[in-house]
XYZ file of C-alpha atoms in Angstrom:
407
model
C 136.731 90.305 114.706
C 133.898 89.229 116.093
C 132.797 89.061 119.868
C 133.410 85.737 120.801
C 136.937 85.757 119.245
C 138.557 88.694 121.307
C 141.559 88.214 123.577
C 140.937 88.032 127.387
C 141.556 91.325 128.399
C 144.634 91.428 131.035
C 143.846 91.512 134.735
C 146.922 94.068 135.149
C 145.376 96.590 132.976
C 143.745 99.443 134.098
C 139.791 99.291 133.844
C 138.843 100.247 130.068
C 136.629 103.756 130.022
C 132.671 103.071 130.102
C 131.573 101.476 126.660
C 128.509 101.598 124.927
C 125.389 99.563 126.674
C 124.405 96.019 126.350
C 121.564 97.347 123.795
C 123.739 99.933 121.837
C 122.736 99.838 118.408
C 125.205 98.349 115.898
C 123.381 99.830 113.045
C 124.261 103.426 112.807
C 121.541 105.592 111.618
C 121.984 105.145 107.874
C 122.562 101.503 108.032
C 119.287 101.617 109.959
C 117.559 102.919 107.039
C 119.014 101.105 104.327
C 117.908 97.984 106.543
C 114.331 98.983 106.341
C 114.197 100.336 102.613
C 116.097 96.673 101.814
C 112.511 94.863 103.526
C 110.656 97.068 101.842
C 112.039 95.622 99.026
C 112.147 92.099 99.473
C 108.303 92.423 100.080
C 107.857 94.274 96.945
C 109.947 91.787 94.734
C 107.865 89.040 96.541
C 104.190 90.543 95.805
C 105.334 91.759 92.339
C 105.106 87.991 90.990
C 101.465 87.145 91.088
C 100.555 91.140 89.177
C 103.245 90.258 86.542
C 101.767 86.515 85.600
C 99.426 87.762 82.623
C 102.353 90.071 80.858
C 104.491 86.345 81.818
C 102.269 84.628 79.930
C 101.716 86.326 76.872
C 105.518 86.735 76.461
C 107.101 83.516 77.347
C 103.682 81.464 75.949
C 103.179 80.149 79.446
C 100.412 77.940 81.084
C 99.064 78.712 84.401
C 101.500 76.182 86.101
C 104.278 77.162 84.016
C 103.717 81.160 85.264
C 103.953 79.565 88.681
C 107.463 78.233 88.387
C 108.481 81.581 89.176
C 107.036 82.033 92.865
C 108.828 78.490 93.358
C 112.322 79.609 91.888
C 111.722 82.170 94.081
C 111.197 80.051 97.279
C 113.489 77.588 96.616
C 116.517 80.546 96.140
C 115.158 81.991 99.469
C 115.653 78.518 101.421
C 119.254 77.992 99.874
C 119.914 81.897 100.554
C 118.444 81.353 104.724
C 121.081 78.173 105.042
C 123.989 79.548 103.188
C 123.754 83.066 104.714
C 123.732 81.201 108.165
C 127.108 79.504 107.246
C 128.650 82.467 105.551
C 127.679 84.778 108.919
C 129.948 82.123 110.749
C 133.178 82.645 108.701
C 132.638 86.150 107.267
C 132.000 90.123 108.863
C 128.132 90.545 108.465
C 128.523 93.379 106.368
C 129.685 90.893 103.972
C 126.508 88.795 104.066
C 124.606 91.633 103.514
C 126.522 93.346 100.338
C 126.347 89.624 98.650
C 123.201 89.273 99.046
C 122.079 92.841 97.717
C 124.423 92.298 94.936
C 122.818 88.904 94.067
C 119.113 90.316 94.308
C 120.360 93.021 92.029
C 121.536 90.551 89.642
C 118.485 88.830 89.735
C 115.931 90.957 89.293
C 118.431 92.947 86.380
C 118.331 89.299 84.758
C 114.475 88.672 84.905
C 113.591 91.826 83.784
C 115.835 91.917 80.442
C 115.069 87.869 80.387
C 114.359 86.916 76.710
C 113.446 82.992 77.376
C 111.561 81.281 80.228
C 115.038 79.217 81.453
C 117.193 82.357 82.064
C 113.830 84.386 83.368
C 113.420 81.602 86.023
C 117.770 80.882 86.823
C 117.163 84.943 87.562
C 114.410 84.515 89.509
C 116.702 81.653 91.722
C 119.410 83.947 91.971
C 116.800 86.725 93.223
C 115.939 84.537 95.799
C 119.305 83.510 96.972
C 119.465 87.407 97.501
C 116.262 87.494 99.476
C 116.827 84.809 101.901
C 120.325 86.346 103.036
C 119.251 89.892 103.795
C 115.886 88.369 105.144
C 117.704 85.870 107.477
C 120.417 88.336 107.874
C 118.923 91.210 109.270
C 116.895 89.414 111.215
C 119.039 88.570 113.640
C 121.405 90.930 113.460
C 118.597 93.356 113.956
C 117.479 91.016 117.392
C 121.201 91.198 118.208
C 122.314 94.327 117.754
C 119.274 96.424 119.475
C 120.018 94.765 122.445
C 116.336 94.979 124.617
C 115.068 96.881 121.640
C 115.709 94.240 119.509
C 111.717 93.125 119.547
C 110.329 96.309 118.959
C 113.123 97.346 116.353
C 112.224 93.899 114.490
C 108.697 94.339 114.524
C 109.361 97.738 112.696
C 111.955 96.091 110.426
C 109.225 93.190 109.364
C 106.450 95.803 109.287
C 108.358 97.882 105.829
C 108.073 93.930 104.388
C 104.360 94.494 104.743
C 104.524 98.260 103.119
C 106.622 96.680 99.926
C 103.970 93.731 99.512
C 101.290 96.147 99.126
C 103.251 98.948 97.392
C 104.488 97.055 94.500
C 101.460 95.314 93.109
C 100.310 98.982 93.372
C 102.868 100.543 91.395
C 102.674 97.714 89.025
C 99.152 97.973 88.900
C 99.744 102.018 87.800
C 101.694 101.510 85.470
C 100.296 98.223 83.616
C 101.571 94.280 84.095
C 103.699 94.709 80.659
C 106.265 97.196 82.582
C 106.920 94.071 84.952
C 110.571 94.369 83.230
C 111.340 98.032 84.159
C 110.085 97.740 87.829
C 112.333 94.490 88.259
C 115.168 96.395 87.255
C 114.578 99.458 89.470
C 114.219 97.408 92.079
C 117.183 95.914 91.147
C 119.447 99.559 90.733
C 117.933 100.304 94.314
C 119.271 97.466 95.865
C 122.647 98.036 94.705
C 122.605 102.036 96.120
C 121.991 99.459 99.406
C 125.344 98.284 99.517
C 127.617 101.108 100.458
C 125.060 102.176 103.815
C 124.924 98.496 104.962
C 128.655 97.821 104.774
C 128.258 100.128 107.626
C 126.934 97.884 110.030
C 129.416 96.665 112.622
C 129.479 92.829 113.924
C 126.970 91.330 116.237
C 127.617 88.124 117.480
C 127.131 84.796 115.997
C 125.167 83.827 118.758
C 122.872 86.929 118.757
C 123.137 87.773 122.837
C 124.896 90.497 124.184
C 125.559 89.580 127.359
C 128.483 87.195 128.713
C 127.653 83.391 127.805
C 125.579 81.373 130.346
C 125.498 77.461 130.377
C 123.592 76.035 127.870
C 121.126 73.761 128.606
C 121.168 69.625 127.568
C 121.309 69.268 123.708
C 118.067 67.766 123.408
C 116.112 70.375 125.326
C 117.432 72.874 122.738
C 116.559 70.612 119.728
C 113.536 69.949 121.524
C 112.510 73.905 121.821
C 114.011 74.672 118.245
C 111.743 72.007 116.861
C 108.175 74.045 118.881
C 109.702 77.037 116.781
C 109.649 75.450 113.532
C 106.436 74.133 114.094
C 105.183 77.935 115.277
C 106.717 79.509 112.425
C 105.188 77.142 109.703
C 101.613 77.088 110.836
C 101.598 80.295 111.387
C 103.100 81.634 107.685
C 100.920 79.113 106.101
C 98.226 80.683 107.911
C 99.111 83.785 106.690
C 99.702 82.835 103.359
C 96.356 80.842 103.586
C 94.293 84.091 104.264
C 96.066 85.787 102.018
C 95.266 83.333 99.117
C 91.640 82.420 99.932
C 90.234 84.948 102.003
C 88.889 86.518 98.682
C 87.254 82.880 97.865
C 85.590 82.370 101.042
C 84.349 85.841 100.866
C 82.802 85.553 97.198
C 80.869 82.511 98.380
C 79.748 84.295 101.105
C 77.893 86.449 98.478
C 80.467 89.640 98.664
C 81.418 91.261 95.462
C 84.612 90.280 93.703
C 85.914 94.168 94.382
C 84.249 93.820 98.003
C 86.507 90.782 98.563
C 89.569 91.770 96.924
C 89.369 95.178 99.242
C 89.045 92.988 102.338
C 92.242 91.115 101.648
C 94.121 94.197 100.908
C 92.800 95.334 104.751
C 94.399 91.687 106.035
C 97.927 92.491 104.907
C 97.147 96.306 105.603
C 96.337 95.168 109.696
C 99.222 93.164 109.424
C 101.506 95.992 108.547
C 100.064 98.139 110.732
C 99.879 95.778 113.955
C 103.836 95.540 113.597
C 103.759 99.173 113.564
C 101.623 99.332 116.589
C 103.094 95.786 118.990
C 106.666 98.122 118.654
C 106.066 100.070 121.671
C 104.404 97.518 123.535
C 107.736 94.998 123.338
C 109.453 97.105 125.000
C 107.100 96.820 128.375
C 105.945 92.932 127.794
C 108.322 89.912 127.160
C 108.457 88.193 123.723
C 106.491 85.052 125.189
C 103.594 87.016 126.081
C 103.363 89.156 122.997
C 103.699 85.986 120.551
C 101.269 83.953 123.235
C 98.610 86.756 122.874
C 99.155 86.742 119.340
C 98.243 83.187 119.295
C 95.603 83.127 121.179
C 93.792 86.016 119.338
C 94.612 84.530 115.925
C 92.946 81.632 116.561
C 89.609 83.548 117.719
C 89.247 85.828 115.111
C 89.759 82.746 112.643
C 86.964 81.184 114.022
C 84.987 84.229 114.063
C 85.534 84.488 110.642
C 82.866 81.033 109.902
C 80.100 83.671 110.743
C 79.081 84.936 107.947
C 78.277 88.540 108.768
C 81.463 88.867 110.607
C 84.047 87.235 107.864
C 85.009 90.669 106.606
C 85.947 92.346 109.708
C 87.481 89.133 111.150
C 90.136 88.342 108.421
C 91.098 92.255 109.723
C 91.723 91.043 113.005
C 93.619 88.217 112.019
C 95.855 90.257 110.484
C 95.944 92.559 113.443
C 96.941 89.575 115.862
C 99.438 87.673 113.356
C 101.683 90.411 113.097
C 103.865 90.207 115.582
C 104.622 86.575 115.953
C 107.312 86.438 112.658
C 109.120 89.166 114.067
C 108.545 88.840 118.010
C 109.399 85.501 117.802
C 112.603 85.824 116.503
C 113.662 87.997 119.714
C 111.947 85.243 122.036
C 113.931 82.829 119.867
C 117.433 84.994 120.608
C 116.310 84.990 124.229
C 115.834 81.563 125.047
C 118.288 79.716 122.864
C 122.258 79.979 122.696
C 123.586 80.681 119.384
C 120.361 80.688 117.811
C 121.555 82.280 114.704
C 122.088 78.802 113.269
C 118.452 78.093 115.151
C 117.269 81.097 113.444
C 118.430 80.217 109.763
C 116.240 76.865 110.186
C 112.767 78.863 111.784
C 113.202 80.961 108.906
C 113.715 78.757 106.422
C 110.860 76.775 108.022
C 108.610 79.530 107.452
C 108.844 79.713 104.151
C 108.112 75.650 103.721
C 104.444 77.007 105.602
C 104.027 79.439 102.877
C 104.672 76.850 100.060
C 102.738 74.144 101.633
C 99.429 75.302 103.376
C 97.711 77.122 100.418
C 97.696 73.959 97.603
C 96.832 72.054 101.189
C 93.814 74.562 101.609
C 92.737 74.065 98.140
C 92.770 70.483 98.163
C 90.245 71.072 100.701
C 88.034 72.760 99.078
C 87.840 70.569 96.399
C 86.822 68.089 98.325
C 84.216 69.778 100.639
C 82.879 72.039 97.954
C 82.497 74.354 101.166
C 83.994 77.821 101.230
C 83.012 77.595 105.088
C 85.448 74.953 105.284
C 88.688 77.191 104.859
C 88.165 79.643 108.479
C 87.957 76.372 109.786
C 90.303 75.035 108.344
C 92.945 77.502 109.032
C 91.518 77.924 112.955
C 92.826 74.626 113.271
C 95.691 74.833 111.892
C 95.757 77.985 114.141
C 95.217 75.980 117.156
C 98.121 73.756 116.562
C 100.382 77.065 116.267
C 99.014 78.165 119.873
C 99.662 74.470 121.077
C 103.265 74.730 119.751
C 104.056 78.320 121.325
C 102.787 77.203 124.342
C 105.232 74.162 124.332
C 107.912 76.707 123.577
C 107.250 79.082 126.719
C 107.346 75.657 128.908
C 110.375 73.470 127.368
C 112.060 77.122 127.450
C 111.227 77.583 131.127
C 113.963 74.864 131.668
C 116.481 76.418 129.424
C 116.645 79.718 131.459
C 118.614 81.578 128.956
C 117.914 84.988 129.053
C 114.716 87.076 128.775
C 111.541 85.429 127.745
């Protein structure tokens, strides 16, 4: 049963013992770990795409656009997975969520790697993704509701083994050659159902992912209002990220680096990113989610623009990554904070994130096309970067009149 539904307890009864606090944990320790090791995953089934494209297209006789089919199965699974998990949270325990959507990754990356035509490769990959968006909406904010004041520095740690899995599994695949693609998918796929029996541990957090007694809500339209500065945070700010991550090496080659010198540099990006999450954890728990996701911001936008001097590219796309890192996960908890019942809110920021990382990067190329100037993409992406610290700062003032708890 979950929070919101228990009986009024009766005035006549004597005083229940001392409970847990607000911010007791609802993950017990194993359930902790198979939350991690699960974003590990999902960020190694995520990077594992682009490494596996030239085995993809030697076996299935695939184009360039054809190979790419996969990354949007992938996406468009993920989206579906984000909104249905959201309404499956609402009727069902979220231990539930979480099983199904191991189970379904499991089946998905089982059926891509034993695939033997394009069609059922790619209906895998969809049903891989379905997988991916539950557990990566799902312990989200169960993560921001069940750590109580922790909940930002616990999700920062949570998003930071995404990061480790992105930049392990291209490396294992790399090891062992892009023609094992099928036996990785499938280990991946074993691993996430040894997942299931340590998350069914995880006891209920509420729907609306506080922990403290209800306050009033504010007006309707102030809360669409501030939901709608999230979205628009949370897709500039993945397409930024995404936009480094897919031309960095481009604007780098034309600044006359090597291809290996390049390729190195964007490996450190998504290294500083993993490591900033690391790092912002014990800092959340002293400074408020507004500030650390305003600072974020603010910095990202700098080093962006740093990175249009060409002697200082390299070392700037490192401090990008160092100041993007916590806004995905720190803005979650500022989400939680500010908005009541934001798990629904929090199915749509997600979901909006991952339009960002499907949109910006063909956006960015267009660009460059038409410029024929790899100084054009820093600048590019500061503005876009600009617009993200315009929309956070319309979220800390629209949720200055919402007053819901801590922001």
């Amino acid at each position: 049963m979950r929070t919101e539904d228990a009986p009024a307890p009766d005035p006549a009864a004597p005083a229940p013992a001392a409970g847990p606090p607000d911010d007791a944990p609802a993950f017990p320790p194993g359930a902790a770990i198979a939350a991690c090791v699960a974003f590990v995953l999902i960020g190694a089934l995520q990077a594992l795409y682009g490494p596996a494209i030239p085995a993809l297209r030697d076996e299935f006789d695939l184009g360039p656009a054809g190979a790419g089919l996969a990354l949007s199965a992938h996406f468009a699974g993920a989206l579906l997975g984000v909104l249905g998990g959201a309404a499956l949270r609402r009727r069902r325990p979220d231990r539930q969520l979480l099983a199904v959507s191991c189970l379904s990754m499991a089946a998905g990356a089982v059926g891509f790697g034993l695939a033997g035509s394009w069609p059922l490769a790619l209906a895998a990959v969809f049903v891989l993704g379905l997988g991916f968006g539950g557990i990566d909406y799902g312990l989200n904010v169960m993560v921001a509701a069940g750590f109580g004041r922790r909940g930002p520095a616990m999700l920062n740690i949570l998003n930071a083994h995404f990061g480790l899995g992105a930049i392990a599994g291209p490396v294992l695949l790399g090891a062992l050659g892009a023609g094992r693609y099928p036996a990785v998918f499938v280990g991946c796929g074993v691993v996430c159902v040894l997942l299931v029996p340590p998350l069914l541990a995880v006891r209920d957090t509420p729907v609306g992912t506080g922990t403290r007694a209800p306050r009033p809500g504010p007006a309707p339209g102030t809360t669409a209002l501030l939901v709608a500065a999230f979205v628009g945070v949370y897709i500039l700010h993945v397409g930024i990220e995404t936009g480094v991550g897919g031309w960095e090496p481009t604007h780098l080659e034309a600044l006359g680096h090597s291809t290996s010198t390049a390729a190195g540099a964007t490996a450190g990006f998504w290294l500083a990113m993993t490591v900033g999450r690391f790092l912002v954890a014990p800092i959340s728990l002293r400074l408020s989610p507004q500030i650390v996701v305003l600072a974020g911001c603010t910095a990202m936008t700098g080093f962006l623009f740093l990175a249009a001097v060409p002697v200082l590219a390299p070392y700037a796309y490192l401090g990008v990554g160092l100041a993007i890192a916590p806004i995905f996960p720190t803005g979650l908890a500022w989400l939680a904070a500010r908005v009541p019942g934001s798990a629904s809110a929090a199915a749509w920021v997600i979901a909006a994130s991952m339009i960002g990382g499907i949109a910006f990067p063909p956006l960015l190329g267009g660009v460059f096309e038409v410029t024929s100037s790899a100084g054009s993409i820093p600048l590019l992406l500061g503005a876009l970067s600009v617009l993200c610290l315009v929309a956070a700062v319309g979220c800390a003032r629209i949720g200055r009149s919402v007053g819901a708890g801590r922001g």
